mmCIF file of C-alpha atoms in Angstrom:
data_model
loop_
_atom_site.group_PDB
_atom_site.id
_atom_site.type_symbol
_atom_site.label_atom_id
_atom_site.label_comp_id
_atom_site.label_asym_id
_atom_site.label_seq_id
_atom_site.Cartn_x
_atom_site.Cartn_y
_atom_site.Cartn_z
ATOM 1 C CA MET I 73 82.126 114.418 120.646
ATOM 2 C CA LYS I 74 84.593 116.440 122.731
ATOM 3 C CA ARG I 75 87.221 118.128 120.571
ATOM 4 C CA ILE I 76 90.775 119.316 121.223
ATOM 5 C CA SER I 77 91.552 122.968 120.639
ATOM 6 C CA GLY I 78 94.882 123.663 118.916
ATOM 7 C CA PHE I 79 95.862 120.034 118.277
ATOM 8 C CA VAL I 80 94.069 119.576 114.969
ATOM 9 C CA LYS I 81 96.730 119.451 112.253
ATOM 10 C CA GLY I 82 100.184 118.419 113.414
ATOM 11 C CA VAL I 83 103.358 116.721 112.315
ATOM 12 C CA ASN I 84 105.842 114.432 114.065
ATOM 13 C CA LEU I 85 109.499 115.270 114.655
ATOM 14 C CA GLY I 86 110.490 111.595 114.684
ATOM 15 C CA GLY I 87 114.179 110.794 114.312
ATOM 16 C CA TRP I 88 115.360 113.881 116.188
ATOM 17 C CA LEU I 89 115.329 112.817 119.850
ATOM 18 C CA SER I 90 114.082 109.281 119.168
ATOM 19 C CA GLN I 91 114.944 106.354 116.895
ATOM 20 C CA CYS I 92 118.120 108.217 116.002
ATOM 21 C CA ALA I 93 120.678 106.961 113.525
ATOM 22 C CA GLU I 94 123.159 108.053 116.188
ATOM 23 C CA TYR I 95 122.491 109.436 119.659
ATOM 24 C CA THR I 96 124.937 112.335 119.592
ATOM 25 C CA TYR I 97 124.707 116.033 120.318
ATOM 26 C CA ASP I 98 125.837 116.765 116.785
ATOM 27 C CA HIS I 99 122.752 114.912 115.541
ATOM 28 C CA TYR I 100 120.401 116.670 117.976
ATOM 29 C CA ASP I 101 121.885 120.061 117.041
ATOM 30 C CA THR I 102 121.406 119.627 113.302
ATOM 31 C CA PHE I 103 118.506 117.243 112.562
ATOM 32 C CA ILE I 104 115.797 119.670 113.733
ATOM 33 C CA THR I 105 116.495 123.381 114.212
ATOM 34 C CA GLU I 106 114.467 126.521 114.754
ATOM 35 C CA SER I 107 114.123 126.986 110.999
ATOM 36 C CA ASP I 108 112.322 123.638 110.767
ATOM 37 C CA VAL I 109 109.743 124.716 113.330
ATOM 38 C CA ASP I 110 109.376 128.036 111.474
ATOM 39 C CA ASN I 111 108.725 126.055 108.291
ATOM 40 C CA ILE I 112 106.196 123.788 110.007
ATOM 41 C CA ALA I 113 104.210 126.865 111.021
ATOM 42 C CA LYS I 114 104.412 128.261 107.470
ATOM 43 C CA LEU I 115 103.082 124.978 106.097
ATOM 44 C CA GLY I 116 99.948 125.502 108.166
ATOM 45 C CA PHE I 117 100.399 123.020 111.002
ATOM 46 C CA ASP I 118 99.164 124.007 114.451
ATOM 47 C CA HIS I 119 101.282 121.648 116.583
ATOM 48 C CA VAL I 120 104.202 119.243 116.669
ATOM 49 C CA ARG I 121 104.503 115.848 118.324
ATOM 50 C CA VAL I 122 108.035 115.393 119.651
ATOM 51 C CA PRO I 123 109.039 111.748 120.238
ATOM 52 C CA VAL I 124 111.778 111.441 122.882
ATOM 53 C CA ASP I 125 113.667 108.285 123.872
ATOM 54 C CA TYR I 126 114.429 107.964 127.573
ATOM 55 C CA ASN I 127 118.203 107.661 127.025
ATOM 56 C CA VAL I 128 118.311 111.220 125.644
ATOM 57 C CA ILE I 129 117.076 112.657 128.943
ATOM 58 C CA GLU I 130 117.790 110.007 131.591
ATOM 59 C CA ARG I 131 120.892 108.145 132.826
ATOM 60 C CA GLY I 132 119.128 106.218 135.550
ATOM 61 C CA ASP I 133 116.253 106.415 138.029
ATOM 62 C CA ASN I 134 116.052 110.047 139.175
ATOM 63 C CA ASP I 135 119.265 110.797 137.279
ATOM 64 C CA TYR I 136 118.397 113.159 134.446
ATOM 65 C CA ILE I 137 120.430 114.655 131.598
ATOM 66 C CA GLU I 138 120.088 118.422 131.581
ATOM 67 C CA GLU I 139 121.722 118.717 128.158
ATOM 68 C CA GLY I 140 119.094 116.375 126.731
ATOM 69 C CA PHE I 141 116.251 118.363 128.258
ATOM 70 C CA ARG I 142 117.713 121.499 126.704
ATOM 71 C CA TYR I 143 116.467 120.363 123.286
ATOM 72 C CA ILE I 144 112.918 120.027 124.582
ATOM 73 C CA ASP I 145 113.275 123.464 126.201
ATOM 74 C CA GLU I 146 114.401 124.966 122.887
ATOM 75 C CA CYS I 147 111.583 123.335 120.965
ATOM 76 C CA ILE I 148 109.075 124.816 123.403
ATOM 77 C CA LYS I 149 110.546 128.277 122.737
ATOM 78 C CA TRP I 150 110.414 127.751 118.964
ATOM 79 C CA CYS I 151 106.822 126.553 119.158
ATOM 80 C CA LYS I 152 105.758 129.429 121.388
ATOM 81 C CA LYS I 153 107.323 131.928 118.979
ATOM 82 C CA ASN I 154 105.360 130.397 116.092
ATOM 83 C CA GLY I 155 102.060 129.958 117.927
ATOM 84 C CA LEU I 156 102.347 126.157 117.798
ATOM 85 C CA LYS I 157 101.335 123.683 120.466
ATOM 86 C CA MET I 158 103.494 120.700 121.348
ATOM 87 C CA ILE I 159 103.255 117.116 122.554
ATOM 88 C CA ILE I 160 106.116 115.530 124.474
ATOM 89 C CA ASP I 161 105.873 111.843 123.560
ATOM 90 C CA LEU I 162 107.960 109.357 125.543
ATOM 91 C CA HIS I 163 108.741 107.105 122.600
ATOM 92 C CA LYS I 164 110.831 104.528 124.477
ATOM 93 C CA THR I 165 111.247 104.061 128.200
ATOM 94 C CA TYR I 166 113.714 102.051 130.238
ATOM 95 C CA GLY I 167 112.662 98.411 129.938
ATOM 96 C CA TYR I 168 110.242 98.814 127.029
ATOM 97 C CA SER I 169 110.389 99.581 123.311
ATOM 98 C CA PHE I 170 107.876 99.078 120.500
ATOM 99 C CA ASP I 171 110.650 99.114 117.879
ATOM 100 C CA PRO I 172 111.068 95.717 116.144
ATOM 101 C CA LEU I 173 114.760 96.529 115.720
ATOM 102 C CA ASP I 174 115.171 96.605 119.517
ATOM 103 C CA LYS I 175 115.528 93.100 120.907
ATOM 104 C CA ILE I 176 113.674 93.516 124.176
ATOM 105 C CA ASP I 177 110.931 91.752 126.094
ATOM 106 C CA ARG I 178 107.569 93.388 125.265
ATOM 107 C CA VAL I 179 105.767 92.168 128.398
ATOM 108 C CA ASP I 180 108.090 92.381 131.413
ATOM 109 C CA PHE I 181 107.955 96.165 131.845
ATOM 110 C CA PHE I 182 104.252 96.191 132.711
ATOM 111 C CA THR I 183 104.707 94.116 135.882
ATOM 112 C CA ASN I 184 108.296 95.081 136.739
ATOM 113 C CA GLU I 185 107.814 97.374 139.726
ATOM 114 C CA ALA I 186 111.305 98.907 139.585
ATOM 115 C CA ASN I 187 110.894 99.859 135.927
ATOM 116 C CA ILE I 188 107.341 101.110 136.455
ATOM 117 C CA GLN I 189 108.440 103.340 139.328
ATOM 118 C CA ARG I 190 111.333 104.665 137.271
ATOM 119 C CA PHE I 191 108.845 105.488 134.476
ATOM 120 C CA ILE I 192 106.544 107.278 136.931
ATOM 121 C CA ASN I 193 109.452 109.207 138.437
ATOM 122 C CA LEU I 194 110.528 110.381 134.982
ATOM 123 C CA TRP I 195 107.036 111.594 134.185
ATOM 124 C CA LYS I 196 106.753 113.394 137.489
ATOM 125 C CA PHE I 197 110.006 115.173 136.710
ATOM 126 C CA ILE I 198 108.814 116.098 133.196
ATOM 127 C CA GLY I 199 105.431 117.132 134.549
ATOM 128 C CA LYS I 200 106.914 119.501 137.090
ATOM 129 C CA ARG I 201 109.487 120.921 134.689
ATOM 130 C CA TYR I 202 106.901 121.942 132.074
ATOM 131 C CA ALA I 203 103.777 122.491 134.204
ATOM 132 C CA GLU I 204 103.855 126.243 133.538
ATOM 133 C CA TYR I 205 103.305 125.545 129.823
ATOM 134 C CA HIS I 206 100.060 123.648 130.392
ATOM 135 C CA ASP I 207 98.231 125.866 127.901
ATOM 136 C CA PHE I 208 100.235 124.525 124.955
ATOM 137 C CA VAL I 209 102.337 121.501 126.006
ATOM 138 C CA CYS I 210 100.779 118.032 126.382
ATOM 139 C CA TYR I 211 102.307 114.863 127.840
ATOM 140 C CA GLU I 212 101.987 111.531 125.977
ATOM 141 C CA LEU I 213 102.826 108.727 128.368
ATOM 142 C CA LEU I 214 104.239 106.006 126.096
ATOM 143 C CA ASN I 215 104.333 105.148 122.417
ATOM 144 C CA GLU I 216 102.750 101.950 121.038
ATOM 145 C CA ILE I 217 102.098 99.183 123.520
ATOM 146 C CA ILE I 218 102.221 95.949 121.520
ATOM 147 C CA ARG I 219 100.901 92.907 123.351
ATOM 148 C CA ASP I 220 97.204 92.382 124.174
ATOM 149 C CA GLU I 221 97.963 90.515 127.387
ATOM 150 C CA VAL I 222 99.406 93.625 129.070
ATOM 151 C CA ALA I 223 96.312 95.790 128.518
ATOM 152 C CA ASP I 224 95.076 95.598 132.118
ATOM 153 C CA ASP I 225 98.537 96.065 133.593
ATOM 154 C CA TRP I 226 99.130 99.058 131.331
ATOM 155 C CA ASN I 227 95.872 100.638 132.521
ATOM 156 C CA LYS I 228 97.117 100.321 136.104
ATOM 157 C CA VAL I 229 100.408 102.006 135.170
ATOM 158 C CA VAL I 230 98.459 104.783 133.426
ATOM 159 C CA LEU I 231 96.384 105.529 136.536
ATOM 160 C CA ARG I 232 99.451 105.615 138.772
ATOM 161 C CA THR I 233 101.337 107.868 136.355
ATOM 162 C CA ILE I 234 98.451 110.294 135.923
ATOM 163 C CA ALA I 235 98.123 110.547 139.715
ATOM 164 C CA ALA I 236 101.843 111.332 140.027
ATOM 165 C CA ILE I 237 101.740 113.965 137.279
ATOM 166 C CA ARG I 238 98.676 115.594 138.839
ATOM 167 C CA GLU I 239 100.662 116.225 142.033
ATOM 168 C CA VAL I 240 102.921 118.622 140.108
ATOM 169 C CA ALA I 241 100.964 119.508 136.950
ATOM 170 C CA PRO I 242 97.245 119.685 137.745
ATOM 171 C CA ASP I 243 96.336 121.529 134.542
ATOM 172 C CA SER I 244 98.433 119.758 131.892
ATOM 173 C CA MET I 245 96.770 117.596 129.248
ATOM 174 C CA ILE I 246 97.801 113.914 129.370
ATOM 175 C CA ILE I 247 97.564 111.590 126.376
ATOM 176 C CA PHE I 248 97.648 107.794 126.380
ATOM 177 C CA GLY I 249 96.824 104.968 123.998
ATOM 178 C CA GLY I 250 96.482 101.217 124.024
ATOM 179 C CA VAL I 251 97.807 97.908 122.831
ATOM 180 C CA ARG I 252 98.210 96.426 119.329
ATOM 181 C CA TYR I 253 100.710 99.139 118.423
ATOM 182 C CA ASN I 254 98.291 101.813 119.661
ATOM 183 C CA SER I 255 95.576 100.529 117.347
ATOM 184 C CA ILE I 256 92.228 102.296 117.088
ATOM 185 C CA THR I 257 90.690 98.915 117.953
ATOM 186 C CA SER I 258 92.273 99.028 121.417
ATOM 187 C CA VAL I 259 90.709 102.349 122.470
ATOM 188 C CA PRO I 260 87.651 100.639 124.060
ATOM 189 C CA MET I 261 90.094 98.692 126.271
ATOM 190 C CA LEU I 262 91.526 101.862 127.826
ATOM 191 C CA VAL I 263 90.773 102.841 131.397
ATOM 192 C CA ASP I 264 88.616 105.877 132.143
ATOM 193 C CA PRO I 265 90.714 107.915 134.601
ATOM 194 C CA LYS I 266 87.816 110.269 135.436
ATOM 195 C CA ASP I 267 90.016 113.233 134.584
ATOM 196 C CA ASP I 268 88.757 116.013 132.328
ATOM 197 C CA LYS I 269 92.236 116.763 130.983
ATOM 198 C CA VAL I 270 93.054 113.439 129.309
ATOM 199 C CA ILE I 271 93.012 112.409 125.655
ATOM 200 C CA TYR I 272 92.815 108.951 124.092
ATOM 201 C CA THR I 273 95.330 108.478 121.297
ATOM 202 C CA PHE I 274 95.704 105.939 118.518
ATOM 203 C CA HIS I 275 97.839 105.449 115.422
ATOM 204 C CA CYS I 276 96.399 104.601 112.032
ATOM 205 C CA TYR I 277 98.377 102.988 109.237
ATOM 206 C CA ASP I 278 95.475 100.917 107.917
ATOM 207 C CA PRO I 279 95.601 99.111 105.630
ATOM 208 C CA LEU I 280 99.216 98.330 106.539
ATOM 209 C CA ILE I 281 99.794 96.491 103.266
ATOM 210 C CA PHE I 282 99.479 99.901 101.548
ATOM 211 C CA THR I 283 101.019 102.305 104.061
ATOM 212 C CA HIS I 284 104.027 100.044 104.741
ATOM 213 C CA GLN I 285 104.561 98.501 101.321
ATOM 214 C CA ALA I 286 108.190 97.379 100.881
ATOM 215 C CA ALA I 287 109.011 98.331 104.496
ATOM 216 C CA TYR I 288 112.194 96.476 105.439
ATOM 217 C CA TRP I 289 111.229 96.181 109.110
ATOM 218 C CA VAL I 290 107.814 94.539 108.512
ATOM 219 C CA GLU I 291 108.019 90.773 108.845
ATOM 220 C CA GLY I 292 106.924 89.022 105.660
ATOM 221 C CA MET I 293 106.991 92.176 103.514
ATOM 222 C CA PRO I 294 108.905 91.757 100.192
ATOM 223 C CA SER I 295 111.223 94.659 99.384
ATOM 224 C CA ASP I 296 109.792 94.932 95.863
ATOM 225 C CA PHE I 297 106.109 94.801 96.856
ATOM 226 C CA ARG I 298 103.888 97.611 95.540
ATOM 227 C CA ILE I 299 100.134 98.175 95.670
ATOM 228 C CA ASP I 300 97.834 101.007 94.557
ATOM 229 C CA TYR I 301 95.127 102.779 96.543
ATOM 230 C CA PRO I 302 92.255 102.364 96.475
ATOM 231 C CA GLY I 303 92.023 98.774 95.368
ATOM 232 C CA THR I 304 89.382 96.250 96.262
ATOM 233 C CA ILE I 305 88.971 94.798 99.737
ATOM 234 C CA GLU I 306 89.354 91.339 98.211
ATOM 235 C CA GLU I 307 92.690 92.212 96.625
ATOM 236 C CA TYR I 308 93.969 93.749 99.845
ATOM 237 C CA ARG I 309 92.908 90.752 101.924
ATOM 238 C CA GLU I 310 94.636 88.402 99.517
ATOM 239 C CA LYS I 311 97.874 90.410 99.518
ATOM 240 C CA SER I 312 97.753 90.777 103.312
ATOM 241 C CA LEU I 313 98.009 87.005 103.736
ATOM 242 C CA MET I 314 101.783 87.332 103.541
ATOM 243 C CA LEU I 315 101.664 89.288 106.824
ATOM 244 C CA THR I 316 100.751 88.007 110.265
ATOM 245 C CA GLN I 317 97.191 88.586 111.430
ATOM 246 C CA GLU I 318 98.607 91.031 113.991
ATOM 247 C CA LEU I 319 100.097 93.148 111.199
ATOM 248 C CA GLY I 320 97.227 92.644 108.783
ATOM 249 C CA GLY I 321 95.023 94.213 111.388
ATOM 250 C CA ALA I 322 91.384 95.070 110.843
ATOM 251 C CA LEU I 323 91.271 93.599 107.331
ATOM 252 C CA TYR I 324 91.236 90.176 108.992
ATOM 253 C CA THR I 325 88.678 90.944 111.671
ATOM 254 C CA GLN I 326 86.055 93.298 110.189
ATOM 255 C CA ASP I 327 83.623 92.963 107.314
ATOM 256 C CA PHE I 328 84.657 95.929 105.176
ATOM 257 C CA LYS I 329 82.944 96.377 101.814
ATOM 258 C CA SER I 330 85.158 98.977 100.126
ATOM 259 C CA PHE I 331 87.818 101.611 100.646
ATOM 260 C CA GLY I 332 87.106 105.307 100.942
ATOM 261 C CA PRO I 333 86.043 107.406 103.941
ATOM 262 C CA GLU I 334 83.529 104.669 104.806
ATOM 263 C CA PHE I 335 86.411 102.257 105.505
ATOM 264 C CA PHE I 336 87.883 104.555 108.157
ATOM 265 C CA GLU I 337 84.483 105.476 109.577
ATOM 266 C CA GLN I 338 83.704 101.791 110.148
ATOM 267 C CA LEU I 339 87.171 101.203 111.569
ATOM 268 C CA PHE I 340 86.871 104.097 114.020
ATOM 269 C CA GLU I 341 83.267 103.441 115.107
ATOM 270 C CA PRO I 342 83.875 101.536 118.404
ATOM 271 C CA ALA I 343 86.495 104.066 119.516
ATOM 272 C CA LEU I 344 84.239 106.977 118.652
ATOM 273 C CA LYS I 345 81.435 105.434 120.673
ATOM 274 C CA ILE I 346 83.483 104.922 123.847
ATOM 275 C CA ALA I 347 85.129 108.346 123.552
ATOM 276 C CA GLU I 348 81.731 110.018 123.274
ATOM 277 C CA GLU I 349 80.322 108.037 126.198
ATOM 278 C CA ARG I 350 83.245 109.109 128.398
ATOM 279 C CA ASN I 351 83.524 112.635 126.960
ATOM 280 C CA ILE I 352 87.217 112.062 126.167
ATOM 281 C CA PRO I 353 88.706 113.474 122.935
ATOM 282 C CA LEU I 354 90.340 111.235 120.335
ATOM 283 C CA TYR I 355 93.708 112.055 118.812
ATOM 284 C CA CYS I 356 95.638 110.233 116.075
ATOM 285 C CA GLY I 357 99.295 110.661 116.998
ATOM 286 C CA GLU I 358 100.630 108.996 113.854
ATOM 287 C CA TYR I 359 99.321 108.368 110.362
ATOM 288 C CA GLY I 360 101.026 108.396 106.992
ATOM 289 C CA VAL I 361 102.315 106.419 104.023
ATOM 290 C CA ILE I 362 105.816 105.125 103.323
ATOM 291 C CA ASP I 363 107.886 106.841 100.641
ATOM 292 C CA GLN I 364 107.838 103.650 98.548
ATOM 293 C CA ALA I 365 104.183 104.196 97.646
ATOM 294 C CA ASP I 366 102.974 106.148 94.627
ATOM 295 C CA PRO I 367 102.593 109.803 95.682
ATOM 296 C CA GLU I 368 99.223 110.236 93.951
ATOM 297 C CA ALA I 369 97.898 107.124 95.700
ATOM 298 C CA THR I 370 99.150 108.559 98.987
ATOM 299 C CA VAL I 371 97.154 111.743 98.424
ATOM 300 C CA ARG I 372 94.022 109.667 97.798
ATOM 301 C CA TRP I 373 94.572 107.771 101.071
ATOM 302 C CA MET I 374 95.210 111.037 102.907
ATOM 303 C CA LYS I 375 91.958 112.551 101.628
ATOM 304 C CA ASP I 376 89.936 109.538 102.751
ATOM 305 C CA ILE I 377 91.295 109.324 106.277
ATOM 306 C CA ASN I 378 91.253 113.080 106.860
ATOM 307 C CA THR I 379 87.631 113.278 105.744
ATOM 308 C CA VAL I 380 86.774 111.142 108.761
ATOM 309 C CA PHE I 381 89.161 113.009 111.072
ATOM 310 C CA GLU I 382 87.407 116.241 110.107
ATOM 311 C CA LYS I 383 83.901 114.807 110.444
ATOM 312 C CA TYR I 384 84.483 113.722 114.039
ATOM 313 C CA GLY I 385 86.911 116.414 115.166
ATOM 314 C CA ILE I 386 89.824 114.045 115.622
ATOM 315 C CA GLY I 387 93.157 115.852 116.000
ATOM 316 C CA ARG I 388 96.123 114.237 114.250
ATOM 317 C CA ALA I 389 99.848 114.431 113.563
ATOM 318 C CA TYR I 390 101.346 113.232 110.304
ATOM 319 C CA TRP I 391 104.291 110.828 110.494
ATOM 320 C CA ASN I 392 106.828 112.237 109.685
ATOM 321 C CA TYR I 393 108.186 115.734 109.022
ATOM 322 C CA LYS I 394 111.619 114.580 107.880
ATOM 323 C CA GLU I 395 113.181 111.259 106.856
ATOM 324 C CA LYS I 396 112.300 108.024 108.735
ATOM 325 C CA ASP I 397 110.924 106.553 105.439
ATOM 326 C CA PHE I 398 107.832 108.800 105.631
ATOM 327 C CA GLY I 399 109.372 112.274 105.407
ATOM 328 C CA LEU I 400 107.041 114.999 104.191
ATOM 329 C CA ILE I 401 109.887 117.298 103.137
ATOM 330 C CA SER I 402 112.348 114.624 102.022
ATOM 331 C CA GLY I 403 111.596 115.001 98.293
ATOM 332 C CA HIS I 404 109.234 112.110 97.607
ATOM 333 C CA TYR I 405 106.118 114.274 97.905
ATOM 334 C CA ASP I 406 107.390 117.389 96.125
ATOM 335 C CA SER I 407 105.208 116.744 93.074
ATOM 336 C CA VAL I 408 102.046 116.427 95.165
ATOM 337 C CA MET I 409 102.831 118.718 98.101
ATOM 338 C CA ASP I 410 99.827 120.964 97.489
ATOM 339 C CA GLY I 411 97.568 117.920 97.447
ATOM 340 C CA MET I 412 99.170 116.507 100.596
ATOM 341 C CA MET I 413 98.748 119.729 102.546
ATOM 342 C CA SER I 414 95.165 120.316 101.395
ATOM 343 C CA ALA I 415 94.286 116.706 102.315
ATOM 344 C CA MET I 416 95.497 117.264 105.868
#
């Protein structure tokens, strides 16, 4: 299967220019600094994924915020100094958000021509601005499409956006994923743009009952719920009944026998097949375990999923470097940091 050079072992900078506690310049100036990127390189990562919400860089259609773009500019300089590659991920766009805390229609954007054109215009601006860095900066079109019924409309938006970016950035890599919160199961539904510089992305937090145990934002999840890894498939299915089928994910729809690398290999199989047929690399833009889980159990999960990433040459970025309930350096993983890093 086609592999991605330089985007093998990464980490997300979530919470800096996206999903911010407060959208202020004081926050942007202090949450992530050059020393953080230096540290990321020292930890052995080869790239960063930088989620950016549209309101940090855009006031309106074709009305962009230079001060907001300055932070992306600085991050590019920090990455270049450290030999890191970088993904610019549009985490939220005008008219659409994956975030359950944002009360917004999850369908309208994909047929709303004004919002689609605004999205395309923003990407054309980004594409032109950073085209010269095509050897180490990638563009990820949009984070986590939720609803199945927009899959075809999203594919149409993808093709239009890629065409617009290619007018100004013919050599830049472009990343896009699918529905069901960017599930691996939606990869076969993605359009083939017939472009040799595209990457299919997915996120993997399976089984969600483990990776998001006690998560306050997950509907149906008790705040005191805890579960070990690995357990039995039967136990996990039983516990997952308190979640919707949408959140329970593949546990409801596939005949898994046990956990371990074989669980992830079976889960990834349809995506691997379509990616190989189309000669398009696969990339996991987010994976990780909430800081409510037992750290040793987290290391076991990390070893299992990364075994399969390594086997098939799937690049990945851990969620998250700092805070956001998954923070690698936020203290929860101090006792197992060596195990975490070796598992990646």
